[in-house]
Short mmCIF file of C-alpha atoms in Angstrom, two decimals:
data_model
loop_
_atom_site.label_atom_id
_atom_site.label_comp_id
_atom_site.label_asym_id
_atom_site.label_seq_id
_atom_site.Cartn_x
_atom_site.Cartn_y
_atom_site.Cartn_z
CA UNK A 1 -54.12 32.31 -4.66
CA UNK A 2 -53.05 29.09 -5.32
CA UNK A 3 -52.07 28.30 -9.07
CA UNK A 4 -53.60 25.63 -11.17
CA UNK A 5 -51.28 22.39 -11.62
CA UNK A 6 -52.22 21.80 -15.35
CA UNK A 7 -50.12 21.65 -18.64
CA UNK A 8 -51.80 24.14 -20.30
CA UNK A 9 -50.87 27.06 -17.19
CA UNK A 10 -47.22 25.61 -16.95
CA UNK A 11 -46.95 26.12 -20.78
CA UNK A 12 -47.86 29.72 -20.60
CA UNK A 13 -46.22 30.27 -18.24
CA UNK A 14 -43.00 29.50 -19.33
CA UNK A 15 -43.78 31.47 -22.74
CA UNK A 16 -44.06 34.83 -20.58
CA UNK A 17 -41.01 33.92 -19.05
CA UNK A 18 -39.02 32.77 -22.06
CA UNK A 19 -36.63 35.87 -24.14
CA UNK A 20 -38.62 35.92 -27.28
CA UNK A 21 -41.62 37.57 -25.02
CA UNK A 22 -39.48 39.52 -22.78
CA UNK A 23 -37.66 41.21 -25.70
CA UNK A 24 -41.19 42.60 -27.05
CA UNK A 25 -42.02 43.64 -23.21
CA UNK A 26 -38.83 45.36 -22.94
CA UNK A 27 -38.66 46.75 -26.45
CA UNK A 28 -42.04 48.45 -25.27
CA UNK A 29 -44.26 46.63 -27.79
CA UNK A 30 -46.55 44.65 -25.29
CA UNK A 31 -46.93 43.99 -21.84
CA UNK A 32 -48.58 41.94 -19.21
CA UNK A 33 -51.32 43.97 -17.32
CA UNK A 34 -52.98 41.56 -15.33
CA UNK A 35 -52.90 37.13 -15.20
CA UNK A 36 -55.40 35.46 -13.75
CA UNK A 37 -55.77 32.04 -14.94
CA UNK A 38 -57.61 31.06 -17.34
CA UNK A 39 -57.41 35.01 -18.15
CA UNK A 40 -54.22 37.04 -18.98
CA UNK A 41 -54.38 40.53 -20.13
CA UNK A 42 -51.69 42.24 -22.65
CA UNK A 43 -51.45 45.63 -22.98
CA UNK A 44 -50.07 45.92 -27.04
CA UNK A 45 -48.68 49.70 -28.06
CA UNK A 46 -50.24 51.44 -31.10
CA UNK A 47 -49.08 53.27 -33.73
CA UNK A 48 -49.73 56.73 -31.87
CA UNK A 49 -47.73 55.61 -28.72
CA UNK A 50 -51.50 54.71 -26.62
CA UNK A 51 -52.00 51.12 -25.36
CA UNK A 52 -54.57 48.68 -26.34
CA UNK A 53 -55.50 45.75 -23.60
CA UNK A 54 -56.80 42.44 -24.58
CA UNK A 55 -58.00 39.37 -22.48
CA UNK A 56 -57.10 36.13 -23.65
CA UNK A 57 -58.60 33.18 -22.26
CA UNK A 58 -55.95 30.28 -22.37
CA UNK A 59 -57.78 27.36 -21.49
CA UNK A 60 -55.92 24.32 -23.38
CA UNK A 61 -52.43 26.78 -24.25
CA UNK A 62 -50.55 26.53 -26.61
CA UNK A 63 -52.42 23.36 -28.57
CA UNK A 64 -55.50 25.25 -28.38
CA UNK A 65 -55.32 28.84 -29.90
CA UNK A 66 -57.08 31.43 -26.92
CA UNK A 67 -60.34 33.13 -27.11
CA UNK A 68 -59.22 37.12 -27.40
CA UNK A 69 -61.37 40.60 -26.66
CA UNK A 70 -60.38 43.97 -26.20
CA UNK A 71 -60.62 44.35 -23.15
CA UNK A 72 -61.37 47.53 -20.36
CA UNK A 73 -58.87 47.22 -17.80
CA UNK A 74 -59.80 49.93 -15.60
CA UNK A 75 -63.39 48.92 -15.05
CA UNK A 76 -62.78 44.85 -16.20
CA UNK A 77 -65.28 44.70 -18.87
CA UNK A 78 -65.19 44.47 -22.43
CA UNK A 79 -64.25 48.01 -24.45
CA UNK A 80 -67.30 49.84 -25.37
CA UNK A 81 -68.04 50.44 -29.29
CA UNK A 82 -67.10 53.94 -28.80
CA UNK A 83 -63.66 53.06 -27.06
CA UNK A 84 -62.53 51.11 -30.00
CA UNK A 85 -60.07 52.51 -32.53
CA UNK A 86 -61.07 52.57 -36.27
CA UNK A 87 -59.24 49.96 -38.49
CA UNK A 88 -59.05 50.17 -42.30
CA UNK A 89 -57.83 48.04 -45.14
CA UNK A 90 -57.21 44.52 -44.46
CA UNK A 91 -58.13 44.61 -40.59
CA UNK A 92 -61.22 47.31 -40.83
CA UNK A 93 -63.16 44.26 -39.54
CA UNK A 94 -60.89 43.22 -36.81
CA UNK A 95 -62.63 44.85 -34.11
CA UNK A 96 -66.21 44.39 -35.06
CA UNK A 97 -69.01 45.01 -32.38
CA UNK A 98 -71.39 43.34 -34.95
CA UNK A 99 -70.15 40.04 -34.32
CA UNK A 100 -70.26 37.89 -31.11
CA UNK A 101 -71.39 41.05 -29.82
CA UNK A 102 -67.98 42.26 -30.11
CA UNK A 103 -66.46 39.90 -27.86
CA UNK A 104 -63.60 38.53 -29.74
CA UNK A 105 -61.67 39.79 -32.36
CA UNK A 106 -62.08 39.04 -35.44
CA UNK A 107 -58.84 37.34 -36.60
CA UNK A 108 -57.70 34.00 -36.55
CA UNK A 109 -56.00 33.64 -33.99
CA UNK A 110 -59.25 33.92 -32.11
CA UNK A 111 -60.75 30.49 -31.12
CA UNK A 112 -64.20 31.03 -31.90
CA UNK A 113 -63.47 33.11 -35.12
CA UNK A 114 -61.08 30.61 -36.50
CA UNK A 115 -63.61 27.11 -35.61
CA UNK A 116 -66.65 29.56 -37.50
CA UNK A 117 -65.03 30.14 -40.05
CA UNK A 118 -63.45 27.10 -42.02
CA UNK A 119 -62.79 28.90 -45.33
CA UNK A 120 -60.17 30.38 -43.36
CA UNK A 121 -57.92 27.61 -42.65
CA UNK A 122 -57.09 28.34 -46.49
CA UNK A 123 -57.66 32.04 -46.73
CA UNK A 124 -55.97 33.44 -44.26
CA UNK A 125 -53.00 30.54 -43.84
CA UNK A 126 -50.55 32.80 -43.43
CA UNK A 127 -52.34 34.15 -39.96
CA UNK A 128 -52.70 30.76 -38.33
CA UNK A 129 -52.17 30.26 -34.71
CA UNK A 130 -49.19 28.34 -34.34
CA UNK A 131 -48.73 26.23 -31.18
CA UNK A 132 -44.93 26.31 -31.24
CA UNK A 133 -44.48 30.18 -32.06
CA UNK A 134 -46.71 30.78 -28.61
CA UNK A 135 -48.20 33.84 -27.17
CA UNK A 136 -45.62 35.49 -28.10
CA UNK A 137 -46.45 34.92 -31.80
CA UNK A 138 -50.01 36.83 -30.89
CA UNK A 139 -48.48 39.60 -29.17
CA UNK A 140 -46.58 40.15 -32.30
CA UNK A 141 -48.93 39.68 -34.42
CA UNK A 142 -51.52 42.41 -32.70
CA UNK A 143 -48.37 44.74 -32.10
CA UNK A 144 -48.40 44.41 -36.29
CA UNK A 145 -51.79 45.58 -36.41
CA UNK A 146 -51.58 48.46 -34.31
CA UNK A 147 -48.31 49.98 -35.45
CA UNK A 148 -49.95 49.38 -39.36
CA UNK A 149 -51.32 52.34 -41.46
CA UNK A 150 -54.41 50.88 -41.29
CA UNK A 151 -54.72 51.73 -37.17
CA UNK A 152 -56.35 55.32 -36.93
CA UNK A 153 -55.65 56.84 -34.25
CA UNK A 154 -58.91 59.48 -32.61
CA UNK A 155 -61.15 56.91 -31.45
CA UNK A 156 -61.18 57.74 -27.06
CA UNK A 157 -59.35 54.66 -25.71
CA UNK A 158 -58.77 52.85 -22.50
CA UNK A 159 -56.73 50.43 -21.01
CA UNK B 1 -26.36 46.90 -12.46
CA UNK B 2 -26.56 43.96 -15.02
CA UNK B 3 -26.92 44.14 -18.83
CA UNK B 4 -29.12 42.10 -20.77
CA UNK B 5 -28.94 41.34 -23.82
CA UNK B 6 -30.79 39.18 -26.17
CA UNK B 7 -28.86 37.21 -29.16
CA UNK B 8 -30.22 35.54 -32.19
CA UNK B 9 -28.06 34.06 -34.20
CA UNK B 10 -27.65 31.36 -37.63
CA UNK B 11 -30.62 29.33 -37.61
CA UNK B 12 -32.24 30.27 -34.07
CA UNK B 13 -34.44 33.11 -34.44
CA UNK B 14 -35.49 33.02 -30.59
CA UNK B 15 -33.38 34.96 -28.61
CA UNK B 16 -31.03 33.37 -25.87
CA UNK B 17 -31.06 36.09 -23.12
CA UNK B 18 -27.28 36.98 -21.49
CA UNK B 19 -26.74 39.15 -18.67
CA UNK B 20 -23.58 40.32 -17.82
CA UNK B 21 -22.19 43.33 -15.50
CA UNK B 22 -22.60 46.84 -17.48
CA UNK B 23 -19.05 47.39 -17.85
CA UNK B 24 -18.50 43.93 -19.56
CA UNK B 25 -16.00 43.70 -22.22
CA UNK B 26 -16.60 42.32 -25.32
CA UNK B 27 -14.90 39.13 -24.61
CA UNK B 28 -17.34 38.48 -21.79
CA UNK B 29 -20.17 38.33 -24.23
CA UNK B 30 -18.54 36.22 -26.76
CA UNK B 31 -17.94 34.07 -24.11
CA UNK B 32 -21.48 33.90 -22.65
CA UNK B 33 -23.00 33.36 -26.18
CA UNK B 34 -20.85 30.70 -26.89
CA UNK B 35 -21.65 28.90 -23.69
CA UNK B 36 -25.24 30.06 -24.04
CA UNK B 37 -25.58 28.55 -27.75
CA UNK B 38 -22.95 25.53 -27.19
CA UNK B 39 -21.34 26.51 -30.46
CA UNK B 40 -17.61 28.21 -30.86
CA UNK B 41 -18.94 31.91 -32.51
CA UNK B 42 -15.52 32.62 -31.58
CA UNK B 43 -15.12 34.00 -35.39
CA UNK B 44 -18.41 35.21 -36.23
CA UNK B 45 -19.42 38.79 -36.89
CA UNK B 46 -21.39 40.34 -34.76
CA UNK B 47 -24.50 42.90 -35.31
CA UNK B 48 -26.35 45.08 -33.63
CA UNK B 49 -29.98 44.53 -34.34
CA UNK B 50 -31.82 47.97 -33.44
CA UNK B 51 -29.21 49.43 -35.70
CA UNK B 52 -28.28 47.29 -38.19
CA UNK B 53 -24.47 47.59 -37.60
CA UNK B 54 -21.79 44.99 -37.31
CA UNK B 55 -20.31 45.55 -34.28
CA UNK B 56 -16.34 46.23 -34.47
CA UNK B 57 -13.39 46.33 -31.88
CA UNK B 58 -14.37 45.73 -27.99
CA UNK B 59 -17.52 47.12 -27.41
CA UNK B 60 -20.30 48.05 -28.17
CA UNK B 61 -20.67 52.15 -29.28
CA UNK B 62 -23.28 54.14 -28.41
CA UNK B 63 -24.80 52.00 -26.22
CA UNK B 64 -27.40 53.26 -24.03
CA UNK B 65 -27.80 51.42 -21.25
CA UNK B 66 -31.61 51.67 -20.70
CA UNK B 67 -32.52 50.77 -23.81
CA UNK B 68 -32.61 46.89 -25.19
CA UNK B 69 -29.18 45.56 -26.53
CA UNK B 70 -30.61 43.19 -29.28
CA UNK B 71 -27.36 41.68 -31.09
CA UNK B 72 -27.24 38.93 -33.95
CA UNK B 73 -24.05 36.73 -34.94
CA UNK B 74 -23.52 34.81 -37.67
CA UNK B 75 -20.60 33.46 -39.32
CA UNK B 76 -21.19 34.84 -42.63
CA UNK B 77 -20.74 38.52 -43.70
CA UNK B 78 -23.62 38.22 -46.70
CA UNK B 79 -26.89 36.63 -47.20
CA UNK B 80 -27.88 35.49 -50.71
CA UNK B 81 -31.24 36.21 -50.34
CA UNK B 82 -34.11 35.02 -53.13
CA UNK B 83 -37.92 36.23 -53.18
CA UNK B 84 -40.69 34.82 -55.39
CA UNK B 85 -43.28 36.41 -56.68
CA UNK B 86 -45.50 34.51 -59.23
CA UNK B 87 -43.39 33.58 -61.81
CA UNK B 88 -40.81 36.76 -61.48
CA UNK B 89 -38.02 35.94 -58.98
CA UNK B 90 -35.14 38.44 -57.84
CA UNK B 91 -31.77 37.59 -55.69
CA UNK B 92 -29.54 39.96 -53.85
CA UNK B 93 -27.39 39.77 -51.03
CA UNK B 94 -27.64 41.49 -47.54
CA UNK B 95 -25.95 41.31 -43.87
CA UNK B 96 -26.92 38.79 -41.85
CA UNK B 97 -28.23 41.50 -39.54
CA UNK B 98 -30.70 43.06 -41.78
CA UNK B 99 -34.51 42.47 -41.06
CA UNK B 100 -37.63 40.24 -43.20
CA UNK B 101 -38.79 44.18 -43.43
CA UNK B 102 -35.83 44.99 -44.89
CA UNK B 103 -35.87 42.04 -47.60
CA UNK B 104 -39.79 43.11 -48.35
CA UNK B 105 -38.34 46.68 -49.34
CA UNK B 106 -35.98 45.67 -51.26
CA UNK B 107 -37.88 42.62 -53.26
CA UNK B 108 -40.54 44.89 -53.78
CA UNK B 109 -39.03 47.70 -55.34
CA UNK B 110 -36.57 45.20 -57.63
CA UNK B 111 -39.65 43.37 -58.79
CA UNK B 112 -40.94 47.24 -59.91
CA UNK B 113 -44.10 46.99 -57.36
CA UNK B 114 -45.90 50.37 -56.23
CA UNK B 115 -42.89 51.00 -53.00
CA UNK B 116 -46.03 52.87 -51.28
CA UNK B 117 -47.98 49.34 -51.35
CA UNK B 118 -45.15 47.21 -49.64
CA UNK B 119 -47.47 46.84 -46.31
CA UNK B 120 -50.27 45.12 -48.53
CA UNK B 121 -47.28 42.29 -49.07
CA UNK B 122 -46.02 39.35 -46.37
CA UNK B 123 -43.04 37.54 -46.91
CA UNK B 124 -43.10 33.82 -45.77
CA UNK B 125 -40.31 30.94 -46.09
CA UNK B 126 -40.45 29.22 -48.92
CA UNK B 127 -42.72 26.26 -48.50
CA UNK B 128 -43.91 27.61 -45.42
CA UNK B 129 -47.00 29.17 -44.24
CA UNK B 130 -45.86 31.49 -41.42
CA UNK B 131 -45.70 35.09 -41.81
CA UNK B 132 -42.62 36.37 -40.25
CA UNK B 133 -42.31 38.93 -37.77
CA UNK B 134 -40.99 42.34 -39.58
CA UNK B 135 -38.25 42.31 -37.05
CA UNK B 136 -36.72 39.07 -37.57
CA UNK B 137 -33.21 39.16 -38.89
CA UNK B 138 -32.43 37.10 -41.71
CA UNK B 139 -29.44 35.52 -40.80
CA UNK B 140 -31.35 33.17 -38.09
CA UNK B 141 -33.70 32.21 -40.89
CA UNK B 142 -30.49 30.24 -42.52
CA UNK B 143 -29.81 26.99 -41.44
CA UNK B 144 -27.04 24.37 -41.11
CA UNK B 145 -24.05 25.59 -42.92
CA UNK B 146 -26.09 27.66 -45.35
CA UNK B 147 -25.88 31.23 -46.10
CA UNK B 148 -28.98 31.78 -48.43
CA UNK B 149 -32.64 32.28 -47.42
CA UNK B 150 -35.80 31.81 -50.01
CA UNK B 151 -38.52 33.39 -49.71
CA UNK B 152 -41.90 34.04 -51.25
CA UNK B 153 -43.68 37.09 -51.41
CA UNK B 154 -47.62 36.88 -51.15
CA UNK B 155 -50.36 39.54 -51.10
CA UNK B 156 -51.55 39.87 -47.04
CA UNK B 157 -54.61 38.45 -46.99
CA UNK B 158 -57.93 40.71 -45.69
CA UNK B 159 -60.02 38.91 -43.37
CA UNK B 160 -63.01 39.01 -44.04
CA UNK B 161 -66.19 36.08 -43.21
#
């Protein structure tokens, strides 16, 4: 396959190749199960030790914050309603099926959640994407999430 | 087989990755940072991150060599750290080493907030809107020839539309 000569594919890049991402991959905390451009899939460890994949679709990295779904790796689709783990607290409407049909996560650091919902540029400052903290700053930010109280484990799960 | 460690250090909270062989001596990895960072840490303390301990004589103890080595230098041997909260404010001083979850602990029980509530709180630089990752050790939030970090503590936000 040949790879895409544009800016926004030879920044990524060089994010999953930089330290600050490797230490999280080595550390356990998140890994790279599949890249595809525009469409690279992290596998992010929960609280209970499972794994939780999600497709990000980079298209216009890192000025552009990605579009993000759980994802189905096994069968490459998104994860059913009935796959997802329960959230409560603060994120119990992170992975919403009842929005965008589920489709993105509801956080935002999600394109389309952040451009729908303006209040948030105020609201939720302190979860901005930031272009210069990378993907890296995601895969922390979800590996946050999942290791929280508010994960609960139960739910059947697949990666 | 070669080591690889990843070093943060004053003011540079992204790592600088150093492999060496695994029976490097602790000279080798001075070395290597300070060619790595351009800077002479020649006299700086070191720390390891995972846990939390300064890092005396020539090597490293208990090392196990499939797990990450995650160290942190820094010239100083304290922190003067400072958290706001409102109007309250409370200082204390910690290694270099120690973590922003660390610093949330301790500013939330010395500002007499519920200690089974610290997860409902973020800590962010002050003047800054970033939320920090728990992990991140203080002393690379310090900058120039500084050895104090302020922060503020906020309430985490729920999202919600």
């Amino acid at each position: 396959m040949v790879e895409p000569d544009r800016p926004d594919h030879r920044a990524l890049i060089a994010e999953l190749q930089s330290p600050r991402f490797e230490v999280g991959v080595r550390q356990g905390h998140w890994r790279i199960i599949s890249f595809e451009w525009p469409f690279l899939v992290v596998g992010v460890r929960t609280r209970d030790g499972a794994e939780l994949a999600f497709r990000c679709s980079c298209i216009g990295y890192p000025a552009q914050r990605p579009e993000i779904g759980l994802w189905n790796a096994e069968r490459g689709c998104s994860l059913s309603p009935a796959e997802r783990p329960t959230m409560t607290g603060r994120y119990s409407l992170i992975f919403r099926t009842d929005w965008e049909s589920g489709l993105h996560i509801y956080h935002p650091m999600d394109r389309l959640a952040f451009v729908t919902h303006g209040n948030w540029l105020v609201d939720l400052r302190f979860k901005l994407w930031i272009p210069d903290r990378g993907f890296t700053q995601l895969c922390q930010e979800l590996h946050n999430i999942l290791t929280s109280n508010e994960y609960q484990p139960g739910r059947k799960r697949a990666a | 087989m070669a080591i690889d460690t990843f070093v943060t250090s004053r003011g540079r909270r992204d790592p600088i990755k150093v492999s060496l062989p695994a029976d490097f001596l602790w000279q080798d990895m001075k070395r290597a940072v300070c060619e790595a960072l351009s800077e002479d840490v020649g006299d700086w303390r070191f720390f390891d991150e995972t846990l939390q301990v300064p890092i005396d004589g020539d090597s490293i103890p208990d090392f196990d060599p499939s797990s990450v080595l995650r160290l942190h230098c820094h010239p100083c041997r304290r922190v003067s750290v400072t958290v706001n909260f409102g109007a309250d404010q409370v200082s204390f001083k910690l290694p270099p080493v120690s973590t922003v979850s660390i610093v949330l602990k301790r500013a939330v029980k010395k500002l007499g907030l519920d200690p089974d509530m610290d997860d409902a709180y973020l800590l962010v630089l002050l003047g800054s809107s970033e939320s920090l990752p728990p992990d991140t050790a203080i002393g690379s939030l310090t900058g120039g020839e500084d050895c104090d970090v302020e922060f503020d503590l906020v309430l985490e936000p729920t999202i919600n539309g």
